[in-house]
Amino acid sequence: MVKIKHIAVIGSGTMGAGIAQVAVEHGFDATLYDIDQQQVDKAMASIYKRLDRHVEKGRAEASVMAEAKEKLSVTTDLLSIGSVDLVVEAAPEKLEIKQSIFQQLEEYCPSETIFATNTSSLSITEIGGKVKDPSRLAGLHFFNPAPLMLLVEVVRGVETGQETIDILTAFSEQLNKYPVVCRDTPGFIVNRVARPFYNEALRIENDGVASVEQIDRILKKAGGFKMGPFELQDMIGIDINFATTNTVYSSFYGDSRFRPHYNQERMVQAGRLGRKTEGGFYDYAT
Amino acid sequence: MTMPHNISIIGKNKVAEALFTYWKDHADSNVSWNDEQRLAEAELVIETVNLDQYDKRQNLSLIESIAPRTTTILSTSFQWTANELASWLKHPERLVGFAAFDNFADTKLTELAPALQTDPAHLEAARKQLEAIGKETETVDDEPGMVFPRIISLIINESVFAYMEKTARAADIDTAMKKGTNYPYGPLEWVEKVGIENVYAVLEGLHRHLGEERYRPASLLRKFVYAGWGGSGRGFCEHEKKEVKELVK
Ligand SMILES: NC(=O)c1ccc[n+]([C@@H]2O[C@H](COP(=O)([O-])OP(=O)(O)OC[C@H]3O[C@@H](n4cnc5c(N)ncnc54)[C@H](O)[C@@H]3O)[C@@H](O)[C@H]2O)c1
């Protein structure tokens, strides 16, 4: 089995920066790539800042974090990536972008390099459909924020090889995460099983069974959830939640279990997206 | 003001047992469980059948035949709405729907659902009794499973679909929901705490009342209920260990 030492992270946005940070914190060399120089600079600065904060808060030794910084490099030249053991792609959620990244990389990377995509909603099988050897490609789905969230979904496309799954599972464990293996199905596990938490709450509210405040209170006090479905949508962003619901719904070919609610769409149309717009299901304006 | 102290619990399931134990430990009322004689002086009767309609009707008519006319009847409204349950009674104004699972003891809040026919005085009486044992209450509209039972049953149902379809191992589905979205329990372990029969009852109630595919119980969930499984040692994780070695190929 290939031993992972050096990884490349493609795309230096929210997820890419988070994944590269976790990797260097756990002793891997990481090369962070983006098409945009500003993005890599921003990502590097934010990773440095978060590593420094570990030291300030006494969570890590200064020397260890200095080593982690050494392990991080950035580039805007895809060709320079070459011989890494693993590529984790965290570019925008567009099929053509992801397919073209892996098609280019298979020209430069050794045949043993594992290809992983952090997609939340695209089909792993379809992303792998354009590479010559799809057995080396799988999903590696981190959650936001990647340095804090402990779950990683290791997603098996139709053509993904067992060794690829084993390597990614072992890698995730080395990052101190909990890897779970799942088939390439819409929404994988979390984004699928969590749908009713939001969708049914929206429906219950619209049908006049209970108010937003009541539903949140009931789910916390009768159910033991840490946050209610409306508070949580406000935190995640109602637009983000609506987009996920829509994708899962259409990927299941319109199964009514996943049908989005028009009230959620109305919130998006009104620009009431939650905390980030100071108003969603609740008001946050100060 | 003096609170009514004679409380009768009627039902042979774990919900009834949980309510009985909790009431006994948390109030100085006189609580009885499946004691027909004591119904005659009951000020509050709590009825808990969720699965079988015949049993539920039998229970409610037994209660009506013995308990005084003024007795408040709290009945779990999972598979049938309080509205429908009240319609079976000669004195429908005293029935109030409510939500209680097998793990009643673990919850801070109880949902109450008055039927269209319910007299507000009975709703108030039920609320006071729950507050006397330290439960907060929320009054919601009368639909099968109210709020929490409805939402958790749909989450559990989806996790059983995912398990049936071999999307992932049972234990991994639980881990995913705990670590990926901060659920207090994974849905497949949660079903054992709340009671698989109750979850099935809520889904059946929603499916029948609202008539949508969205609420169809996963077939493996139904099979577990008919097999009497889903209790300790018979959950989905054990099922998987026994039945299939290599779930994810
Ligand atoms: N944000 C989340 O909560 C979250 C969670 C899990 C998974 N994801 C997935 O992770 C991926 C990235 O999401 P994000 O939120 O980090 O997005 P983001 O917009 O923050 O970052 C995307 C980055 O990719 C760069 N980019 C654009 N075109 C590129 C190309 N051709 N090659 C390389 N980089 C390119 C952009 O400059 C940007 O820096 C998506 O597939 C998304 O679905 C996101």
PDB file of N, CA, C and O in Angstrom, chain B residues 168-194:
ATOM      1  N   ALA B 168     -23.786   2.553   3.422  1.00  0.00           N
ATOM      2  CA  ALA B 168     -22.683   2.467   4.379  1.00  0.00           C
ATOM      3  C   ALA B 168     -23.070   1.490   5.475  1.00  0.00           C
ATOM      4  O   ALA B 168     -24.227   1.075   5.575  1.00  0.00           O
ATOM      5  N   ARG B 169     -22.096   1.130   6.291  1.00  0.00           N
ATOM      6  CA  ARG B 169     -22.373   0.257   7.432  1.00  0.00           C
ATOM      7  C   ARG B 169     -23.209   1.007   8.466  1.00  0.00           C
ATOM      8  O   ARG B 169     -23.099   2.232   8.594  1.00  0.00           O
ATOM      9  N   ALA B 170     -23.975   0.251   9.230  1.00  0.00           N
ATOM     10  CA  ALA B 170     -24.854   0.856  10.242  1.00  0.00           C
ATOM     11  C   ALA B 170     -24.056   1.738  11.206  1.00  0.00           C
ATOM     12  O   ALA B 170     -24.420   2.890  11.462  1.00  0.00           O
ATOM     13  N   ALA B 171     -22.966   1.215  11.731  1.00  0.00           N
ATOM     14  CA  ALA B 171     -22.187   1.985  12.711  1.00  0.00           C
ATOM     15  C   ALA B 171     -21.600   3.239  12.065  1.00  0.00           C
ATOM     16  O   ALA B 171     -21.449   4.272  12.717  1.00  0.00           O
ATOM     17  N   ASP B 172     -21.268   3.152  10.776  1.00  0.00           N
ATOM     18  CA  ASP B 172     -20.701   4.318  10.089  1.00  0.00           C
ATOM     19  C   ASP B 172     -21.759   5.389   9.833  1.00  0.00           C
ATOM     20  O   ASP B 172     -21.458   6.582   9.847  1.00  0.00           O
ATOM     21  N   ILE B 173     -22.988   4.959   9.598  1.00  0.00           N
ATOM     22  CA  ILE B 173     -24.071   5.943   9.434  1.00  0.00           C
ATOM     23  C   ILE B 173     -24.224   6.712  10.746  1.00  0.00           C
ATOM     24  O   ILE B 173     -24.339   7.941  10.761  1.00  0.00           O
ATOM     25  N   ASP B 174     -24.169   5.996  11.860  1.00  0.00           N
ATOM     26  CA  ASP B 174     -24.270   6.667  13.167  1.00  0.00           C
ATOM     27  C   ASP B 174     -23.094   7.614  13.404  1.00  0.00           C
ATOM     28  O   ASP B 174     -23.278   8.762  13.818  1.00  0.00           O
ATOM     29  N   THR B 175     -21.893   7.129  13.133  1.00  0.00           N
ATOM     30  CA  THR B 175     -20.707   7.979  13.308  1.00  0.00           C
ATOM     31  C   THR B 175     -20.822   9.231  12.443  1.00  0.00           C
ATOM     32  O   THR B 175     -20.525  10.344  12.899  1.00  0.00           O
ATOM     33  N   ALA B 176     -21.257   9.053  11.211  1.00  0.00           N
ATOM     34  CA  ALA B 176     -21.353  10.187  10.287  1.00  0.00           C
ATOM     35  C   ALA B 176     -22.250  11.283  10.870  1.00  0.00           C
ATOM     36  O   ALA B 176     -21.902  12.460  10.843  1.00  0.00           O
ATOM     37  N   MET B 177     -23.411  10.892  11.418  1.00  0.00           N
ATOM     38  CA  MET B 177     -24.339  11.913  11.900  1.00  0.00           C
ATOM     39  C   MET B 177     -23.846  12.556  13.204  1.00  0.00           C
ATOM     40  O   MET B 177     -24.125  13.722  13.470  1.00  0.00           O
ATOM     41  N   LYS B 178     -23.105  11.799  14.001  1.00  0.00           N
ATOM     42  CA  LYS B 178     -22.590  12.379  15.246  1.00  0.00           C
ATOM     43  C   LYS B 178     -21.411  13.305  14.986  1.00  0.00           C
ATOM     44  O   LYS B 178     -21.328  14.402  15.537  1.00  0.00           O
ATOM     45  N   LYS B 179     -20.489  12.867  14.131  1.00  0.00           N
ATOM     46  CA  LYS B 179     -19.274  13.653  13.914  1.00  0.00           C
ATOM     47  C   LYS B 179     -19.426  14.671  12.788  1.00  0.00           C
ATOM     48  O   LYS B 179     -18.719  15.664  12.754  1.00  0.00           O
ATOM     49  N   GLY B 180     -20.322  14.401  11.844  1.00  0.00           N
ATOM     50  CA  GLY B 180     -20.449  15.292  10.687  1.00  0.00           C
ATOM     51  C   GLY B 180     -21.466  16.391  10.910  1.00  0.00           C
ATOM     52  O   GLY B 180     -21.432  17.420  10.249  1.00  0.00           O
ATOM     53  N   THR B 181     -22.402  16.185  11.840  1.00  0.00           N
ATOM     54  CA  THR B 181     -23.398  17.217  12.057  1.00  0.00           C
ATOM     55  C   THR B 181     -23.882  17.320  13.508  1.00  0.00           C
ATOM     56  O   THR B 181     -24.948  17.842  13.800  1.00  0.00           O
ATOM     57  N   ASN B 182     -23.035  16.790  14.412  1.00  0.00           N
ATOM     58  CA  ASN B 182     -23.274  17.008  15.856  1.00  0.00           C
ATOM     59  C   ASN B 182     -24.577  16.464  16.422  1.00  0.00           C
ATOM     60  O   ASN B 182     -25.125  17.035  17.365  1.00  0.00           O
ATOM     61  N   TYR B 183     -25.103  15.387  15.866  1.00  0.00           N
ATOM     62  CA  TYR B 183     -26.290  14.785  16.479  1.00  0.00           C
ATOM     63  C   TYR B 183     -25.873  14.147  17.812  1.00  0.00           C
ATOM     64  O   TYR B 183     -24.770  13.604  17.919  1.00  0.00           O
ATOM     65  N   PRO B 184     -26.760  14.170  18.801  1.00  0.00           N
ATOM     66  CA  PRO B 184     -26.397  13.556  20.082  1.00  0.00           C
ATOM     67  C   PRO B 184     -26.245  12.034  19.969  1.00  0.00           C
ATOM     68  O   PRO B 184     -25.445  11.435  20.679  1.00  0.00           O
ATOM     69  N   TYR B 185     -27.010  11.413  19.084  1.00  0.00           N
ATOM     70  CA  TYR B 185     -26.890   9.977  18.821  1.00  0.00           C
ATOM     71  C   TYR B 185     -26.962   9.770  17.317  1.00  0.00           C
ATOM     72  O   TYR B 185     -27.539  10.565  16.597  1.00  0.00           O
ATOM     73  N   GLY B 186     -26.415   8.636  16.869  1.00  0.00           N
ATOM     74  CA  GLY B 186     -26.638   8.258  15.482  1.00  0.00           C
ATOM     75  C   GLY B 186     -28.072   7.757  15.351  1.00  0.00           C
ATOM     76  O   GLY B 186     -28.626   7.207  16.304  1.00  0.00           O
ATOM     77  N   PRO B 187     -28.701   7.940  14.194  1.00  0.00           N
ATOM     78  CA  PRO B 187     -30.118   7.561  14.050  1.00  0.00           C
ATOM     79  C   PRO B 187     -30.398   6.085  14.303  1.00  0.00           C
ATOM     80  O   PRO B 187     -31.475   5.741  14.806  1.00  0.00           O
ATOM     81  N   LEU B 188     -29.441   5.212  13.991  1.00  0.00           N
ATOM     82  CA  LEU B 188     -29.716   3.785  14.167  1.00  0.00           C
ATOM     83  C   LEU B 188     -29.540   3.330  15.621  1.00  0.00           C
ATOM     84  O   LEU B 188     -30.058   2.298  16.022  1.00  0.00           O
ATOM     85  N   GLU B 189     -28.822   4.108  16.412  1.00  0.00           N
ATOM     86  CA  GLU B 189     -28.824   3.823  17.858  1.00  0.00           C
ATOM     87  C   GLU B 189     -29.975   4.565  18.533  1.00  0.00           C
ATOM     88  O   GLU B 189     -30.527   4.126  19.532  1.00  0.00           O
ATOM     89  N   TRP B 190     -30.344   5.684  17.955  1.00  0.00           N
ATOM     90  CA  TRP B 190     -31.430   6.506  18.499  1.00  0.00           C
ATOM     91  C   TRP B 190     -32.757   5.730  18.444  1.00  0.00           C
ATOM     92  O   TRP B 190     -33.578   5.816  19.356  1.00  0.00           O
ATOM     93  N   VAL B 191     -32.930   4.981  17.372  1.00  0.00           N
ATOM     94  CA  VAL B 191     -34.205   4.265  17.215  1.00  0.00           C
ATOM     95  C   VAL B 191     -34.412   3.293  18.373  1.00  0.00           C
ATOM     96  O   VAL B 191     -35.531   3.026  18.793  1.00  0.00           O
ATOM     97  N   GLU B 192     -33.320   2.811  18.942  1.00  0.00           N
ATOM     98  CA  GLU B 192     -33.470   1.890  20.077  1.00  0.00           C
ATOM     99  C   GLU B 192     -33.850   2.619  21.354  1.00  0.00           C
ATOM    100  O   GLU B 192     -34.473   2.060  22.234  1.00  0.00           O
ATOM    101  N   LYS B 193     -33.461   3.877  21.431  1.00  0.00           N
ATOM    102  CA  LYS B 193     -33.827   4.660  22.619  1.00  0.00           C
ATOM    103  C   LYS B 193     -35.285   5.103  22.570  1.00  0.00           C
ATOM    104  O   LYS B 193     -35.991   5.046  23.570  1.00  0.00           O
ATOM    105  N   VAL B 194     -35.729   5.549  21.405  1.00  0.00           N
ATOM    106  CA  VAL B 194     -37.103   6.061  21.328  1.00  0.00           C
ATOM    107  C   VAL B 194     -38.117   4.938  21.119  1.00  0.00           C
ATOM    108  O   VAL B 194     -39.287   5.068  21.470  1.00  0.00           O
TER     109      VAL B 194
END
